[in-house]
Short mmCIF file of C-alpha atoms in Angstrom, two decimals:
data_model
loop_
_atom_site.label_atom_id
_atom_site.label_comp_id
_atom_site.label_asym_id
_atom_site.label_seq_id
_atom_site.Cartn_x
_atom_site.Cartn_y
_atom_site.Cartn_z
CA MET A 1405 -84.25 -129.27 84.88
CA GLY A 1406 -82.31 -130.19 80.83
CA LYS A 1407 -79.34 -128.20 79.72
CA GLY A 1408 -82.03 -125.78 78.28
CA GLY A 1409 -83.26 -124.77 81.29
CA LEU A 1410 -80.27 -124.52 82.40
CA ARG A 1411 -79.22 -122.13 79.98
CA ILE A 1412 -81.91 -120.17 80.27
CA ILE A 1413 -81.69 -120.02 84.11
CA VAL A 1414 -78.07 -118.71 83.79
CA LEU A 1415 -78.92 -116.21 81.48
CA TYR A 1416 -81.63 -115.11 83.46
CA CYS A 1417 -79.09 -114.18 86.31
CA PHE A 1418 -76.80 -113.05 83.83
CA VAL A 1419 -79.14 -109.85 82.36
CA TYR A 1420 -80.63 -109.73 85.92
CA MET A 1421 -76.87 -108.82 87.17
CA GLY A 1422 -76.45 -107.00 84.86
CA ILE A 1423 -79.41 -104.43 85.37
CA VAL A 1424 -78.54 -104.59 88.34
CA GLY A 1425 -75.22 -103.86 88.03
CA TYR A 1426 -76.18 -101.12 85.30
CA GLY A 1427 -78.22 -99.21 88.38
CA GLN A 1428 -75.61 -99.18 90.77
CA ILE A 1429 -72.57 -98.15 88.54
CA ASN A 1430 -72.78 -95.03 86.47
CA TYR A 1431 -70.73 -91.80 85.68
CA SER A 1432 -71.80 -88.08 86.44
CA THR A 1433 -71.30 -85.04 84.37
CA ASP A 1434 -67.56 -84.72 85.39
CA GLY A 1435 -66.69 -88.80 84.38
CA ASN A 1436 -66.80 -90.01 88.23
CA LYS A 1437 -68.52 -92.54 88.31
CA VAL A 1438 -72.17 -92.43 90.06
CA SER A 1439 -73.49 -95.07 92.45
CA SER A 1440 -76.83 -96.72 90.98
CA LEU A 1441 -78.90 -96.39 94.49
CA GLU A 1442 -77.80 -92.81 94.38
CA LYS A 1443 -79.43 -92.06 91.04
CA SER A 1444 -82.13 -94.24 92.26
CA GLY A 1445 -82.47 -92.47 95.38
CA LYS A 1446 -82.92 -89.04 93.31
CA GLU A 1447 -85.34 -90.52 91.31
CA LYS A 1448 -87.21 -91.90 93.81
CA SER A 1449 -87.36 -88.21 95.81
CA LYS A 1450 -88.67 -86.66 92.32
CA PRO A 1451 -92.27 -87.36 93.77
CA LEU A 1452 -91.88 -86.04 97.19
CA GLU A 1453 -90.72 -82.95 95.65
CA VAL A 1454 -93.38 -82.42 93.40
CA LYS A 1455 -95.77 -83.27 96.55
CA LYS A 1456 -93.71 -80.65 98.34
CA VAL A 1457 -94.32 -78.33 95.30
CA THR A 1458 -97.80 -79.24 95.14
CA PHE A 1459 -97.90 -78.46 99.01
CA ASP A 1460 -97.16 -75.89 98.56
CA GLU A 1461 -98.65 -74.67 95.88
CA ASP A 1462 -101.82 -75.27 98.50
CA SER A 1463 -100.48 -73.71 101.22
CA TYR A 1464 -99.94 -70.47 98.93
CA GLN A 1465 -103.42 -70.61 97.91
CA ARG A 1466 -104.89 -70.98 101.23
CA ASP A 1467 -102.94 -68.21 102.84
CA LEU A 1468 -103.67 -66.25 99.71
CA GLU A 1469 -107.06 -67.14 100.59
CA TYR A 1470 -107.09 -66.16 103.60
CA ASN A 1471 -105.13 -62.73 102.63
CA GLU A 1472 -107.78 -62.22 99.89
CA LYS A 1473 -110.32 -63.12 103.14
CA GLU A 1474 -108.15 -60.86 105.58
CA ALA A 1475 -108.81 -58.05 102.58
CA TYR A 1476 -112.19 -58.53 102.77
CA LEU A 1477 -112.70 -58.51 105.78
CA ALA A 1478 -111.15 -54.63 106.52
CA GLU A 1479 -112.53 -54.07 103.58
CA ILE A 1480 -115.70 -54.87 105.25
CA ALA A 1481 -114.48 -52.88 108.51
CA ARG A 1482 -113.72 -50.19 106.34
CA LYS A 1483 -117.27 -49.28 105.20
CA ASP A 1484 -119.08 -50.29 108.69
CA THR A 1485 -116.15 -47.65 109.92
CA ILE A 1486 -117.24 -45.24 107.13
CA ILE A 1487 -120.91 -46.01 107.61
CA ASN A 1488 -120.75 -45.49 111.14
CA VAL A 1489 -118.92 -41.85 110.47
CA LEU A 1490 -121.65 -41.40 108.30
CA LEU A 1491 -124.57 -41.96 110.57
CA VAL A 1492 -123.08 -40.71 113.39
CA GLY A 1493 -122.47 -37.83 111.15
CA LEU A 1494 -125.88 -38.04 110.31
CA VAL A 1495 -127.14 -38.13 113.65
CA LEU A 1496 -125.25 -35.23 115.06
CA LEU A 1497 -126.57 -33.14 111.55
CA LEU A 1498 -129.69 -34.07 112.54
CA ILE A 1499 -129.72 -32.81 116.05
CA ALA A 1500 -127.81 -29.55 115.04
CA LEU A 1501 -130.99 -29.40 112.90
CA PHE A 1502 -133.12 -29.88 115.30
CA PHE A 1503 -131.46 -27.00 118.01
CA PHE A 1504 -130.90 -24.83 114.41
CA TYR A 1505 -134.88 -24.89 114.12
CA TRP A 1506 -135.50 -24.96 117.90
CA LYS A 1507 -133.08 -21.91 117.49
CA TYR A 1508 -135.28 -20.35 115.22
CA ARG A 1509 -138.27 -20.70 116.85
CA VAL A 1510 -136.78 -19.43 120.07
CA ARG A 1511 -135.65 -16.53 118.44
CA LYS A 1512 -138.71 -16.22 116.06
CA LYS A 1513 -140.86 -15.56 119.73
CA SER A 1514 -138.36 -13.61 120.64
CA SER A 1515 -138.45 -11.31 117.89
CA ASP A 1516 -142.11 -11.72 117.74
CA VAL A 1517 -141.91 -10.13 121.31
CA LEU A 1518 -139.75 -7.39 120.85
CA LYS A 1519 -141.68 -5.97 117.85
CA GLU A 1520 -144.72 -6.13 120.14
CA LYS A 1521 -142.17 -4.24 122.37
CA ASN A 1522 -141.31 -2.01 120.28
CA LYS A 1523 -144.27 -1.36 118.75
CA GLN A 1524 -145.33 -0.74 122.39
CA LEU A 1525 -142.39 1.50 123.08
CA ILE A 1526 -142.55 3.01 119.95
CA GLU A 1527 -146.37 4.16 121.28
CA ALA A 1528 -145.26 5.06 124.79
CA LYS A 1529 -142.50 6.78 122.82
CA ALA A 1530 -144.70 9.20 120.67
CA GLU A 1531 -147.52 9.85 123.74
CA ALA A 1532 -143.73 10.65 125.87
CA GLU A 1533 -143.22 12.69 123.54
CA LYS A 1534 -146.39 14.24 122.86
CA LEU A 1535 -146.54 15.46 126.59
CA THR A 1536 -143.13 16.78 126.95
CA ASN A 1537 -143.74 18.70 123.70
CA THR A 1538 -147.24 19.63 125.58
CA LYS A 1539 -145.11 20.69 129.21
CA SER A 1540 -142.56 22.64 126.81
CA GLN A 1541 -145.80 24.48 125.39
CA PHE A 1542 -146.92 25.41 128.86
CA ILE A 1543 -143.95 26.01 130.20
CA SER A 1544 -142.77 28.23 127.61
CA THR A 1545 -146.09 30.10 128.01
CA VAL A 1546 -145.78 30.65 131.52
CA SER A 1547 -142.43 31.41 131.34
CA HIS A 1548 -142.85 33.96 128.85
CA GLU A 1549 -146.22 35.66 131.35
CA LEU A 1550 -143.54 35.15 133.71
CA ARG A 1551 -140.93 38.02 131.76
CA THR A 1552 -142.99 40.54 130.51
CA PRO A 1553 -144.06 41.40 134.11
CA LEU A 1554 -140.55 40.60 135.34
CA TYR A 1555 -140.03 43.01 132.62
CA GLY A 1556 -141.08 46.00 134.31
CA VAL A 1557 -140.14 45.31 137.39
CA VAL A 1558 -135.71 45.14 136.57
CA GLY A 1559 -136.24 47.91 134.09
CA ILE A 1560 -138.27 50.15 136.60
CA THR A 1561 -135.35 49.37 138.74
CA THR A 1562 -132.67 49.57 136.57
CA LEU A 1563 -134.07 53.18 135.62
CA LEU A 1564 -134.65 54.09 139.04
CA LEU A 1565 -130.62 53.47 139.55
CA GLU A 1566 -129.51 56.06 136.94
CA GLU A 1567 -130.95 58.46 139.30
CA LYS A 1568 -128.16 60.96 140.27
CA ASP A 1569 -130.21 62.45 143.51
CA ILE A 1570 -131.11 58.89 145.08
CA LEU A 1571 -130.52 58.55 148.91
CA PRO A 1572 -127.52 55.37 149.27
CA LYS A 1573 -130.30 53.48 151.75
CA HIS A 1574 -132.69 52.89 148.81
CA LYS A 1575 -129.98 52.98 146.00
CA LYS A 1576 -128.95 49.69 148.47
CA LEU A 1577 -132.25 48.21 148.47
CA LEU A 1578 -132.69 49.10 144.49
CA ASN A 1579 -129.54 46.44 143.77
CA SER A 1580 -131.03 44.33 146.27
CA LEU A 1581 -134.43 44.47 144.30
CA LYS A 1582 -132.30 44.06 140.85
CA PHE A 1583 -130.30 41.52 141.47
CA SER A 1584 -132.65 39.30 142.73
CA GLY A 1585 -134.99 40.08 139.51
CA ASP A 1586 -131.38 39.08 137.78
CA TYR A 1587 -131.85 36.12 139.34
CA LEU A 1588 -135.07 35.03 138.84
CA LEU A 1589 -134.70 35.67 135.88
CA ASP A 1590 -132.26 33.28 135.00
CA LEU A 1591 -134.38 30.59 137.41
CA ILE A 1592 -137.16 31.71 134.60
CA ASN A 1593 -134.20 30.24 131.69
CA LYS A 1594 -132.76 27.73 133.73
CA VAL A 1595 -136.90 26.30 134.10
CA LEU A 1596 -137.09 26.80 130.35
CA LYS A 1597 -134.36 24.76 129.73
CA ILE A 1598 -134.46 22.18 131.80
CA SER A 1599 -138.30 21.13 130.22
CA LYS A 1600 -136.65 20.74 126.61
CA ILE A 1601 -134.23 18.82 128.30
CA GLU A 1602 -131.17 21.36 127.32
CA SER A 1603 -129.75 21.75 130.65
CA ASN A 1604 -126.03 19.91 129.55
CA ASN A 1605 -126.07 22.24 126.12
CA GLU A 1606 -126.32 25.26 128.04
CA LYS A 1607 -123.37 27.60 127.60
CA LEU A 1608 -121.02 30.35 129.76
CA THR A 1609 -121.99 33.96 129.01
CA LYS A 1610 -119.11 35.82 130.20
CA THR A 1611 -119.41 39.96 131.09
CA PRO A 1612 -117.32 41.98 132.66
CA THR A 1613 -118.38 41.75 136.74
CA ASN A 1614 -117.37 43.26 139.52
CA LEU A 1615 -117.03 40.67 141.93
CA LEU A 1616 -116.95 43.47 144.93
CA LYS A 1617 -120.37 44.66 144.11
CA LEU A 1618 -121.96 41.32 143.20
CA SER A 1619 -120.45 39.73 146.32
CA GLN A 1620 -122.17 42.84 148.27
CA ASN A 1621 -125.34 43.14 146.67
CA LEU A 1622 -126.01 39.38 146.69
CA LEU A 1623 -125.55 39.78 150.77
CA TYR A 1624 -127.98 42.39 151.08
CA SER A 1625 -130.50 40.10 149.35
CA PHE A 1626 -129.79 37.39 152.57
CA GLU A 1627 -130.41 40.39 155.12
CA TYR A 1628 -133.29 39.63 155.57
CA GLN A 1629 -133.57 36.23 156.58
CA ALA A 1630 -130.25 36.73 158.35
CA LYS A 1631 -132.19 39.33 160.92
CA ASN A 1632 -134.97 36.83 161.04
CA LYS A 1633 -132.25 33.92 162.27
CA ASN A 1634 -130.04 36.72 164.18
CA ASN A 1635 -127.23 35.89 161.96
CA GLU A 1636 -124.47 37.96 160.77
CA LEU A 1637 -123.13 38.10 157.26
CA VAL A 1638 -119.76 38.84 156.38
CA LEU A 1639 -117.62 39.61 153.84
CA GLU A 1640 -114.42 39.32 153.38
CA ILE A 1641 -112.56 40.53 149.76
CA PRO A 1642 -109.05 41.56 149.64
CA ASN A 1643 -107.99 44.97 148.60
CA GLU A 1644 -105.61 43.74 145.75
CA LEU A 1645 -108.85 41.89 144.05
CA PRO A 1646 -109.25 43.72 140.20
CA ASP A 1647 -112.27 45.98 139.69
CA VAL A 1648 -113.22 44.08 136.40
CA LEU A 1649 -113.17 39.73 135.66
CA ASP A 1650 -114.54 38.06 132.86
CA VAL A 1651 -117.12 35.57 134.09
CA ASP A 1652 -120.94 34.59 133.91
CA SER A 1653 -122.25 36.66 136.60
CA LEU A 1654 -125.37 34.79 136.99
CA LYS A 1655 -124.51 31.33 137.38
CA ILE A 1656 -121.90 32.52 139.69
CA SER A 1657 -124.85 34.23 141.26
CA GLU A 1658 -126.63 31.12 141.10
CA VAL A 1659 -124.32 28.76 142.94
CA LEU A 1660 -123.43 31.86 145.58
CA ILE A 1661 -126.51 31.83 146.59
CA ASN A 1662 -127.42 28.26 147.25
CA LEU A 1663 -124.31 27.91 149.12
CA ILE A 1664 -125.62 30.94 151.03
CA GLY A 1665 -128.87 29.59 151.37
CA ASN A 1666 -127.86 26.34 152.28
CA SER A 1667 -126.18 27.66 155.34
CA SER A 1668 -128.71 29.95 156.45
CA LYS A 1669 -131.22 27.47 156.13
CA PHE A 1670 -129.02 25.59 159.46
CA THR A 1671 -127.90 28.57 161.37
CA GLU A 1672 -128.99 30.13 163.62
CA ASN A 1673 -127.96 33.10 166.26
CA GLY A 1674 -124.79 32.41 164.36
CA LYS A 1675 -122.55 33.60 161.27
CA ILE A 1676 -121.68 33.66 157.41
CA TRP A 1677 -118.53 34.33 155.74
CA LEU A 1678 -118.43 34.50 152.79
CA ARG A 1679 -114.77 35.01 151.28
CA ILE A 1680 -112.71 35.75 148.35
CA LYS A 1681 -109.56 34.91 148.69
CA ILE A 1682 -106.63 35.13 145.85
CA LEU A 1683 -104.76 32.08 145.35
CA SER A 1684 -102.36 33.86 142.33
CA LEU A 1685 -101.63 36.86 140.02
CA GLU A 1686 -100.44 36.76 136.93
CA ASN A 1687 -100.31 39.30 133.87
CA GLU A 1688 -103.73 38.91 133.02
CA MET A 1689 -105.30 36.02 134.81
CA ILE A 1690 -106.11 35.45 138.16
CA THR A 1691 -106.68 32.87 140.49
CA ILE A 1692 -109.21 33.30 143.01
CA ARG A 1693 -110.72 30.90 146.15
CA TYR A 1694 -114.56 31.36 147.00
CA GLU A 1695 -115.77 30.80 150.61
CA VAL A 1696 -118.52 30.47 152.20
CA GLU A 1697 -118.73 29.34 155.90
CA ASP A 1698 -121.01 29.00 158.83
CA ASN A 1699 -121.26 27.69 161.76
CA GLY A 1700 -124.31 26.41 162.34
CA VAL A 1701 -125.15 22.46 163.11
CA GLY A 1702 -122.79 21.41 160.49
CA ILE A 1703 -123.37 17.99 158.55
CA PRO A 1704 -122.73 14.76 160.05
CA GLU A 1705 -120.06 12.18 158.84
CA ASP A 1706 -122.12 9.11 157.24
CA LYS A 1707 -124.17 12.17 155.16
CA LYS A 1708 -121.26 14.02 153.56
CA GLU A 1709 -121.20 11.91 150.45
CA PHE A 1710 -124.56 12.37 149.46
CA VAL A 1711 -125.26 16.49 150.43
CA PHE A 1712 -124.52 16.54 146.50
CA GLU A 1713 -126.93 14.45 144.91
CA LYS A 1714 -129.84 15.36 143.97
CA PHE A 1715 -133.13 15.66 146.36
CA SER A 1716 -130.12 14.85 148.95
CA GLN A 1717 -131.56 16.24 152.22
CA VAL A 1718 -129.81 16.75 155.28
CA GLY A 1719 -130.65 16.98 158.85
CA ARG A 1720 -134.96 17.25 158.29
CA GLU A 1721 -134.62 17.16 162.45
CA PHE A 1722 -133.62 20.43 162.41
CA ASN A 1723 -135.06 22.32 159.95
CA LYS A 1724 -138.89 21.33 158.15
CA SER A 1725 -138.15 23.64 155.81
CA GLU A 1726 -135.59 21.76 153.58
CA GLY A 1727 -136.99 22.16 149.97
CA THR A 1728 -136.35 20.28 146.70
CA GLY A 1729 -132.63 19.45 147.84
CA LEU A 1730 -130.95 20.26 144.49
CA GLY A 1731 -129.13 23.63 145.43
CA LEU A 1732 -125.69 21.36 146.12
CA SER A 1733 -126.65 19.23 143.12
CA ILE A 1734 -127.19 22.53 140.97
CA VAL A 1735 -123.80 24.59 142.77
CA LYS A 1736 -121.83 21.05 141.40
CA ASN A 1737 -123.12 21.27 137.95
CA LEU A 1738 -122.81 24.60 137.18
CA LEU A 1739 -119.08 24.35 138.28
CA GLU A 1740 -118.04 21.98 136.28
CA MET A 1741 -119.41 23.28 133.51
CA MET A 1742 -116.82 26.54 135.16
CA ASP A 1743 -114.47 24.19 134.91
CA SER A 1744 -114.37 23.49 138.87
CA GLU A 1745 -115.03 22.03 141.34
CA ILE A 1746 -116.91 21.82 145.14
CA TYR A 1747 -115.20 20.96 148.29
CA LEU A 1748 -116.93 20.59 151.58
CA ASP A 1749 -115.31 20.36 155.24
CA SER A 1750 -117.81 19.66 157.44
CA LYS A 1751 -117.80 19.04 161.37
CA GLU A 1752 -121.59 17.99 163.24
CA GLY A 1753 -122.01 20.95 165.59
CA ARG A 1754 -119.20 23.11 164.49
CA GLY A 1755 -120.13 24.30 161.23
CA THR A 1756 -119.82 23.84 157.60
CA LYS A 1757 -117.47 25.04 154.70
CA PHE A 1758 -118.26 25.34 151.01
CA HIS A 1759 -115.00 26.71 148.46
CA PHE A 1760 -114.26 26.29 145.10
CA ASP A 1761 -111.61 28.30 142.93
CA LEU A 1762 -111.82 30.14 139.49
CA GLN A 1763 -109.25 30.99 137.14
CA LEU A 1764 -110.30 34.04 135.34
CA GLU A 1765 -109.45 36.64 132.79
CA ILE A 1766 -108.56 40.24 134.26
CA ILE A 1767 -110.45 43.36 132.33
CA ASP A 1768 -108.60 46.52 131.43
CA GLU A 1769 -111.08 49.26 133.28
CA LYS A 1770 -109.10 51.93 131.13
CA GLU A 1771 -109.99 50.05 127.68
CA GLU A 1772 -113.57 49.89 128.80
CA LYS A 1773 -113.52 53.35 129.59
CA GLU A 1774 -112.44 54.50 126.53
CA ILE A 1775 -114.16 52.32 124.45
CA ASP A 1776 -117.54 53.74 126.12
CA LEU A 1777 -116.22 56.77 125.05
CA ASN A 1778 -115.92 55.68 122.07
CA SER A 1779 -119.64 54.15 121.85
CA SER A 1780 -121.08 57.69 123.49
CA SER A 1781 -119.71 59.83 120.77
CA MET A 1782 -121.58 57.96 118.46
CA ASN A 1783 -124.63 58.40 120.10
CA THR A 1784 -124.60 62.25 119.52
CA ILE A 1785 -125.63 61.29 116.08
CA TYR A 1786 -129.39 61.67 115.70
CA ARG A 1787 -130.65 58.17 115.32
CA ARG A 1788 -133.89 57.58 115.20
CA ILE A 1789 -135.16 54.36 116.28
CA LEU A 1790 -138.33 52.32 115.91
CA VAL A 1791 -139.93 50.47 118.70
CA ALA A 1792 -142.86 47.66 118.81
CA GLU A 1793 -144.32 46.87 121.55
CA ASP A 1794 -147.89 46.04 122.56
CA ASN A 1795 -147.28 45.85 127.18
CA LYS A 1796 -147.34 49.41 128.20
CA ILE A 1797 -145.03 49.53 130.94
CA ASN A 1798 -142.40 47.34 128.61
CA GLN A 1799 -143.08 50.68 126.31
CA ILE A 1800 -141.70 52.87 128.70
CA VAL A 1801 -138.87 51.19 130.17
CA THR A 1802 -136.99 50.66 126.45
CA LYS A 1803 -138.01 53.84 125.85
CA ASN A 1804 -136.69 55.23 129.27
CA LEU A 1805 -133.60 53.03 128.12
CA LEU A 1806 -132.72 54.09 125.27
CA ASN A 1807 -133.07 57.96 125.96
CA ILE A 1808 -130.35 56.77 128.97
CA ILE A 1809 -128.10 55.38 126.27
CA GLY A 1810 -128.48 58.45 123.51
CA TYR A 1811 -131.30 56.98 121.27
CA ASP A 1812 -134.18 58.79 120.44
CA CYS A 1813 -137.70 56.56 119.83
CA THR A 1814 -140.86 56.47 117.64
CA ILE A 1815 -142.99 53.58 119.56
CA VAL A 1816 -146.19 51.37 118.14
CA GLU A 1817 -148.25 48.92 119.60
CA ASN A 1818 -148.25 46.67 117.21
CA GLY A 1819 -146.69 44.66 113.75
CA PHE A 1820 -149.43 46.50 111.54
CA ASN A 1821 -148.59 49.75 112.64
CA ALA A 1822 -145.09 49.29 112.90
CA LEU A 1823 -145.42 48.71 109.15
CA GLN A 1824 -146.98 51.37 107.89
CA MET A 1825 -144.52 53.87 109.94
CA VAL A 1826 -142.01 52.05 108.28
CA LYS A 1827 -143.55 52.83 104.80
CA LYS A 1828 -143.99 56.45 105.98
CA GLU A 1829 -140.74 57.92 107.27
CA ASP A 1830 -137.58 56.49 107.47
CA PHE A 1831 -136.07 54.82 110.36
CA ASP A 1832 -132.23 53.77 111.24
CA LEU A 1833 -132.95 50.35 113.12
CA ILE A 1834 -136.05 49.01 114.77
CA LEU A 1835 -137.18 46.95 117.54
CA MET A 1836 -139.56 44.49 116.79
CA ASP A 1837 -141.04 42.60 119.78
CA LEU A 1838 -142.45 38.80 118.12
CA ASN A 1839 -145.60 38.50 120.41
CA MET A 1840 -148.18 41.28 120.05
CA PRO A 1841 -152.00 41.49 118.16
CA TYR A 1842 -152.96 42.14 114.70
CA LEU A 1843 -149.87 41.28 113.11
CA ASN A 1844 -146.91 39.80 115.34
CA GLY A 1845 -143.05 40.91 114.97
CA THR A 1846 -142.49 37.94 112.43
CA GLU A 1847 -145.24 38.60 109.89
CA ALA A 1848 -144.99 42.37 109.63
CA THR A 1849 -140.61 41.80 109.21
CA ARG A 1850 -141.05 39.59 106.22
CA ARG A 1851 -143.61 41.73 105.33
CA ILE A 1852 -141.46 45.08 105.89
CA ARG A 1853 -138.08 42.99 103.96
CA GLU A 1854 -140.49 42.66 100.50
CA PHE A 1855 -139.77 46.79 99.98
CA ASN A 1856 -137.10 47.35 102.19
CA GLN A 1857 -133.71 45.03 102.60
CA ILE A 1858 -131.39 47.87 104.61
CA THR A 1859 -133.01 48.71 108.07
CA PRO A 1860 -131.43 46.65 110.92
CA ILE A 1861 -134.17 44.84 112.41
CA ILE A 1862 -133.56 43.86 116.27
CA ALA A 1863 -136.01 41.30 117.66
CA LEU A 1864 -137.36 41.48 120.83
CA THR A 1865 -138.87 38.38 122.95
CA ALA A 1866 -139.51 36.78 126.33
CA SER A 1867 -139.33 33.54 125.00
CA GLU A 1868 -136.13 30.86 124.64
CA LEU A 1869 -133.68 32.32 122.11
CA SER A 1870 -132.84 29.11 120.48
CA GLU A 1871 -136.99 28.31 119.91
CA VAL A 1872 -137.10 31.49 117.54
CA GLN A 1873 -133.95 32.93 116.87
CA GLU A 1874 -133.45 30.11 113.68
CA GLU A 1875 -136.63 31.90 112.66
CA CYS A 1876 -135.48 34.87 112.96
CA MET A 1877 -132.76 35.36 110.53
CA GLU A 1878 -134.74 33.42 107.85
CA ILE A 1879 -137.23 36.02 107.81
CA GLY A 1880 -134.54 38.88 107.55
CA MET A 1881 -133.85 40.09 110.97
CA ASN A 1882 -130.10 40.90 111.60
CA ASP A 1883 -130.56 39.68 115.97
CA ILE A 1884 -132.56 38.71 118.83
CA ILE A 1885 -132.47 39.89 122.35
CA ASN A 1886 -133.76 38.22 125.66
CA LYS A 1887 -136.61 40.88 127.63
CA PRO A 1888 -136.30 41.54 129.87
CA LEU A 1889 -133.43 44.05 128.79
CA ASN A 1890 -129.69 44.82 129.99
CA LYS A 1891 -129.37 48.46 129.19
CA ASN A 1892 -125.55 47.64 128.12
CA ASP A 1893 -126.22 44.81 126.16
CA LEU A 1894 -129.11 46.87 124.66
CA LYS A 1895 -126.77 49.52 124.10
CA ASN A 1896 -124.52 47.11 122.49
CA ILE A 1897 -126.40 45.69 120.09
CA ILE A 1898 -127.73 48.84 118.45
CA THR A 1899 -124.27 49.84 118.40
CA LYS A 1900 -123.24 47.09 116.35
CA HIS A 1901 -125.89 47.58 114.52
CA LEU A 1902 -125.68 51.24 113.43
CA LEU A 1903 -121.85 50.99 113.00
CA PRO A 1904 -121.04 53.99 109.74
#
């Protein structure tokens, strides 16, 4: 090798060493020397960091894609849930619609059945009402026909009792006859009311009543039956009992008749007691206890709770003539109307006792007498009364009743004659029977009111008052009274309309 070649090799070595030395020694920014190796290491780490950044970016990208995928899947799941909910809701809705449709069909079917039943019920109701009206009309007609002869029985009995020279034994019999007639009349009235289903609307009609006389007449009416069964009737009433009390005499009579009749039915060779006991006496009020006792067969313990029910019959083996079994039921209902209650005490084989309490008002007898005197003084004034009545017996009874209470009267047989008499003569009052031939009482009154608005007209009727009262008032009648006529009721109603 030549000197030129050696020089080149040396130069090359220096250059190489310079480059390497330059790479190994350097200064930092703060003036410290930095090794070229370190610098070289940092230069080498840059690709690694890039690779790491690239890797992190890929990882992030993968995470992003994963998260997007998860979000997408969650969205799909949410939509699936919504769809499932909607499907479930739709199914439930369909089920509900089907249920409602089924329910509608059932209801429609039931409604059709009910409509058909209602139609049948309406037809049955109309038929029942028709039958009821027919029955009511029948009973009304029959009761009217029964009242007409009963008017004669009660009226003539009343007239005979007014005779002063009547024998005491005959007077006793006549009192029993009149009592039975009044009771029969009350039963007819009740039958008529029951036919119209009006028993619940029945009202008390209190009148001044002597309970001693009423009880005596009551027992007298059972004397014949008592003799046939060899029974003794005993009346026990305290002397302190006031003479006149305010009570519904017909209803209390019906109660006692049912109780005494029940005792008579189950008693032979024994005694029947009718008692009145005073429980309290204060000022103008008195509380009494009525007792009906017998020593007959008595009532078995297991039958006591049924005896007050309708159609209940106890002891048929002892007595074949049991009747309808309505007596004690009627007693219970009547006493409830009078704010009282029936009590039973009985032992089989030892007899039976019924009792009930009543609170009654005491009527001052002196005041009653003063009223009667004042009323009788009015009768001294001459009064002319026209009586329109077609029944001959009723004419006799009415005329005699009017004469007894102090009035004179003219009698005509029908409404046409009454109309003609009113046109010809003046009368102070008219008693107008409603049912008469040729011209009835309502039409006669209507025609009289066309020219005479002053003369009082009182309707006489054997019909139920509630049936005819409204019509009578509308055509111009002033009042209405039931037949058979009671002397006191007739006197009071005439006095009422003849007051100056």
